Amino acid sequence: MAYPALLASAFVAVSGVAAAAGDLQLLMFEQPGCIYCARWNEEIAPQYPLTDEGRAAPLRRLQLRDPLPGDLSLVSPAVFTPTFVLVEDGAETDRIEGYPGADFFWPLLAGLIAETAAD
């Protein structure tokens, strides 16, 4: 599938996610001095809550070295930053490790959200 078609299909899938999935959140594990976290904060963070993805999976920021909050269950701990973990009702469904740039981040996240909604 061509990249524009993949992006379009992921966008359509995410548009209806809120009704299909449980309580989704996107966890962002970060730490001071992380240059890729800073890049994500510049390129993605300002618009994230305004997007279909941001509405389907609101962002929750966590510090890498802090204890994991009791309401979350991960398959494995985050090891480096940034790590983005999609959780449904507090349980990990999938993750993106690292920040590959905006052109890759959006379709990757849309695909993860769509997969979670389809399950």
PDB file of C-alpha atoms in Angstrom:
ATOM      1  CA  MET A   1       0.000   0.000   0.000  1.00  0.00           C
ATOM      2  CA  ALA A   2       1.319   3.433  -0.880  1.00  0.00           C
ATOM      3  CA  TYR A   3       2.170   5.795   1.956  1.00  0.00           C
ATOM      4  CA  PRO A   4      -0.684   8.295   1.257  1.00  0.00           C
ATOM      5  CA  ALA A   5      -3.203   5.453   1.121  1.00  0.00           C
ATOM      6  CA  LEU A   6      -1.880   4.028   4.392  1.00  0.00           C
ATOM      7  CA  LEU A   7      -2.148   7.409   6.060  1.00  0.00           C
ATOM      8  CA  ALA A   8      -5.676   7.942   4.717  1.00  0.00           C
ATOM      9  CA  SER A   9      -6.868   4.521   5.887  1.00  0.00           C
ATOM     10  CA  ALA A  10      -5.340   5.044   9.332  1.00  0.00           C
ATOM     11  CA  PHE A  11      -7.014   8.464   9.575  1.00  0.00           C
ATOM     12  CA  VAL A  12     -10.424   6.995   8.695  1.00  0.00           C
ATOM     13  CA  ALA A  13      -9.908   4.226  11.237  1.00  0.00           C
ATOM     14  CA  VAL A  14      -8.942   6.649  14.018  1.00  0.00           C
ATOM     15  CA  SER A  15     -11.919   8.903  13.348  1.00  0.00           C
ATOM     16  CA  GLY A  16     -14.321   6.302  14.748  1.00  0.00           C
ATOM     17  CA  VAL A  17     -12.113   4.997  17.543  1.00  0.00           C
ATOM     18  CA  ALA A  18     -13.689   6.813  20.479  1.00  0.00           C
ATOM     19  CA  ALA A  19     -16.871   4.774  20.211  1.00  0.00           C
ATOM     20  CA  ALA A  20     -15.110   1.460  19.560  1.00  0.00           C
ATOM     21  CA  ALA A  21     -12.266   1.365  22.095  1.00  0.00           C
ATOM     22  CA  GLY A  22     -12.178   1.486  25.882  1.00  0.00           C
ATOM     23  CA  ASP A  23     -10.463   4.235  27.818  1.00  0.00           C
ATOM     24  CA  LEU A  24      -7.329   4.884  25.731  1.00  0.00           C
ATOM     25  CA  GLN A  25      -4.307   6.927  26.771  1.00  0.00           C
ATOM     26  CA  LEU A  26      -0.964   7.526  25.152  1.00  0.00           C
ATOM     27  CA  LEU A  27       1.784   7.425  27.759  1.00  0.00           C
ATOM     28  CA  MET A  28       4.954   9.324  26.961  1.00  0.00           C
ATOM     29  CA  PHE A  29       7.973   8.276  28.975  1.00  0.00           C
ATOM     30  CA  GLU A  30      10.510  11.107  28.945  1.00  0.00           C
ATOM     31  CA  GLN A  31      13.471  12.413  30.891  1.00  0.00           C
ATOM     32  CA  PRO A  32      15.369  15.700  31.181  1.00  0.00           C
ATOM     33  CA  GLY A  33      17.965  16.206  28.467  1.00  0.00           C
ATOM     34  CA  CYS A  34      16.299  13.880  25.938  1.00  0.00           C
ATOM     35  CA  ILE A  35      16.816  15.570  22.562  1.00  0.00           C
ATOM     36  CA  TYR A  36      14.213  13.380  20.849  1.00  0.00           C
ATOM     37  CA  CYS A  37      11.668  14.254  23.543  1.00  0.00           C
ATOM     38  CA  ALA A  38      12.407  17.930  22.884  1.00  0.00           C
ATOM     39  CA  ARG A  39      11.965  17.375  19.157  1.00  0.00           C
ATOM     40  CA  TRP A  40       8.611  15.623  19.750  1.00  0.00           C
ATOM     41  CA  ASN A  41       7.572  18.499  22.016  1.00  0.00           C
ATOM     42  CA  GLU A  42       8.337  20.987  19.222  1.00  0.00           C
ATOM     43  CA  GLU A  43       6.871  19.041  16.293  1.00  0.00           C
ATOM     44  CA  ILE A  44       3.927  17.140  17.772  1.00  0.00           C
ATOM     45  CA  ALA A  45       2.925  18.285  21.268  1.00  0.00           C
ATOM     46  CA  PRO A  46       1.233  21.602  20.374  1.00  0.00           C
ATOM     47  CA  GLN A  47      -1.164  19.988  17.908  1.00  0.00           C
ATOM     48  CA  TYR A  48      -1.557  16.563  19.555  1.00  0.00           C
ATOM     49  CA  PRO A  49      -4.677  17.321  21.648  1.00  0.00           C
ATOM     50  CA  LEU A  50      -6.338  18.864  18.572  1.00  0.00           C
ATOM     51  CA  THR A  51      -5.996  15.733  16.416  1.00  0.00           C
ATOM     52  CA  ASP A  52      -8.197  12.657  16.103  1.00  0.00           C
ATOM     53  CA  GLU A  53      -5.363  10.661  17.685  1.00  0.00           C
ATOM     54  CA  GLY A  54      -5.120  13.079  20.598  1.00  0.00           C
ATOM     55  CA  ARG A  55      -8.854  12.923  21.203  1.00  0.00           C
ATOM     56  CA  ALA A  56      -8.899   9.114  20.944  1.00  0.00           C
ATOM     57  CA  ALA A  57      -5.849   8.644  23.208  1.00  0.00           C
ATOM     58  CA  PRO A  58      -5.108  11.677  25.407  1.00  0.00           C
ATOM     59  CA  LEU A  59      -1.450  12.146  26.325  1.00  0.00           C
ATOM     60  CA  ARG A  60      -0.176  11.300  29.795  1.00  0.00           C
ATOM     61  CA  ARG A  61       3.446  12.205  30.495  1.00  0.00           C
ATOM     62  CA  LEU A  62       5.592  10.089  32.800  1.00  0.00           C
ATOM     63  CA  GLN A  63       9.219  10.385  33.858  1.00  0.00           C
ATOM     64  CA  LEU A  64      11.297   7.364  32.854  1.00  0.00           C
ATOM     65  CA  ARG A  65      12.916   6.896  36.282  1.00  0.00           C
ATOM     66  CA  ASP A  66       9.784   7.438  38.394  1.00  0.00           C
ATOM     67  CA  PRO A  67       7.835   4.451  39.736  1.00  0.00           C
ATOM     68  CA  LEU A  68       4.999   3.336  37.478  1.00  0.00           C
ATOM     69  CA  PRO A  69       1.633   4.571  38.771  1.00  0.00           C
ATOM     70  CA  GLY A  70      -0.561   1.824  40.213  1.00  0.00           C
ATOM     71  CA  ASP A  71      -3.299   2.270  37.620  1.00  0.00           C
ATOM     72  CA  LEU A  72      -0.995   1.149  34.776  1.00  0.00           C
ATOM     73  CA  SER A  73       0.117  -2.298  33.656  1.00  0.00           C
ATOM     74  CA  LEU A  74       2.903  -2.552  31.078  1.00  0.00           C
ATOM     75  CA  VAL A  75       4.227  -5.589  29.237  1.00  0.00           C
ATOM     76  CA  SER A  76       7.758  -4.425  30.071  1.00  0.00           C
ATOM     77  CA  PRO A  77       9.224  -1.254  31.547  1.00  0.00           C
ATOM     78  CA  ALA A  78      10.184   1.639  29.286  1.00  0.00           C
ATOM     79  CA  VAL A  79      13.959   1.575  28.848  1.00  0.00           C
ATOM     80  CA  PHE A  80      14.741   4.740  26.883  1.00  0.00           C
ATOM     81  CA  THR A  81      13.115   7.998  25.901  1.00  0.00           C
ATOM     82  CA  PRO A  82      10.891   8.821  24.384  1.00  0.00           C
ATOM     83  CA  THR A  83       8.792   5.691  24.619  1.00  0.00           C
ATOM     84  CA  PHE A  84       5.121   6.008  23.722  1.00  0.00           C
ATOM     85  CA  VAL A  85       2.854   3.338  25.181  1.00  0.00           C
ATOM     86  CA  LEU A  86      -0.767   3.016  24.127  1.00  0.00           C
ATOM     87  CA  VAL A  87      -2.880   1.744  27.012  1.00  0.00           C
ATOM     88  CA  GLU A  88      -6.509   0.709  27.081  1.00  0.00           C
ATOM     89  CA  ASP A  89      -8.144   0.768  30.509  1.00  0.00           C
ATOM     90  CA  GLY A  90      -4.623   1.060  31.983  1.00  0.00           C
ATOM     91  CA  ALA A  91      -3.162  -2.011  30.222  1.00  0.00           C
ATOM     92  CA  GLU A  92      -0.559  -1.759  27.471  1.00  0.00           C
ATOM     93  CA  THR A  93      -1.751  -2.615  23.985  1.00  0.00           C
ATOM     94  CA  ASP A  94       1.326  -1.514  22.003  1.00  0.00           C
ATOM     95  CA  ARG A  95       4.218   0.937  21.948  1.00  0.00           C
ATOM     96  CA  ILE A  96       6.475   3.100  19.827  1.00  0.00           C
ATOM     97  CA  GLU A  97      10.055   3.222  21.054  1.00  0.00           C
ATOM     98  CA  GLY A  98      11.898   6.363  20.045  1.00  0.00           C
ATOM     99  CA  TYR A  99      10.709   9.235  17.916  1.00  0.00           C
ATOM    100  CA  PRO A 100      11.126   8.628  14.166  1.00  0.00           C
ATOM    101  CA  GLY A 101       9.916  12.093  13.123  1.00  0.00           C
ATOM    102  CA  ALA A 102       6.447  13.458  12.437  1.00  0.00           C
ATOM    103  CA  ASP A 103       6.096  11.791   9.024  1.00  0.00           C
ATOM    104  CA  PHE A 104       6.394   8.370  10.648  1.00  0.00           C
ATOM    105  CA  PHE A 105       4.943   9.060  14.103  1.00  0.00           C
ATOM    106  CA  TRP A 106       1.417   9.982  12.977  1.00  0.00           C
ATOM    107  CA  PRO A 107       0.741   6.922  10.791  1.00  0.00           C
ATOM    108  CA  LEU A 108       2.370   4.599  13.347  1.00  0.00           C
ATOM    109  CA  LEU A 109       0.177   5.955  16.132  1.00  0.00           C
ATOM    110  CA  ALA A 110      -2.961   5.943  13.982  1.00  0.00           C
ATOM    111  CA  GLY A 111      -2.288   2.309  13.120  1.00  0.00           C
ATOM    112  CA  LEU A 112      -1.844   1.340  16.786  1.00  0.00           C
ATOM    113  CA  ILE A 113      -5.080   3.090  17.748  1.00  0.00           C
ATOM    114  CA  ALA A 114      -6.960   1.444  14.869  1.00  0.00           C
ATOM    115  CA  GLU A 115      -5.627  -2.006  15.822  1.00  0.00           C
ATOM    116  CA  THR A 116      -6.682  -1.513  19.439  1.00  0.00           C
ATOM    117  CA  ALA A 117     -10.157  -0.402  18.363  1.00  0.00           C
ATOM    118  CA  ALA A 118     -10.495  -3.458  16.105  1.00  0.00           C
ATOM    119  CA  ASP A 119      -9.672  -5.922  18.924  1.00  0.00           C
TER     120      ASP A 119
END
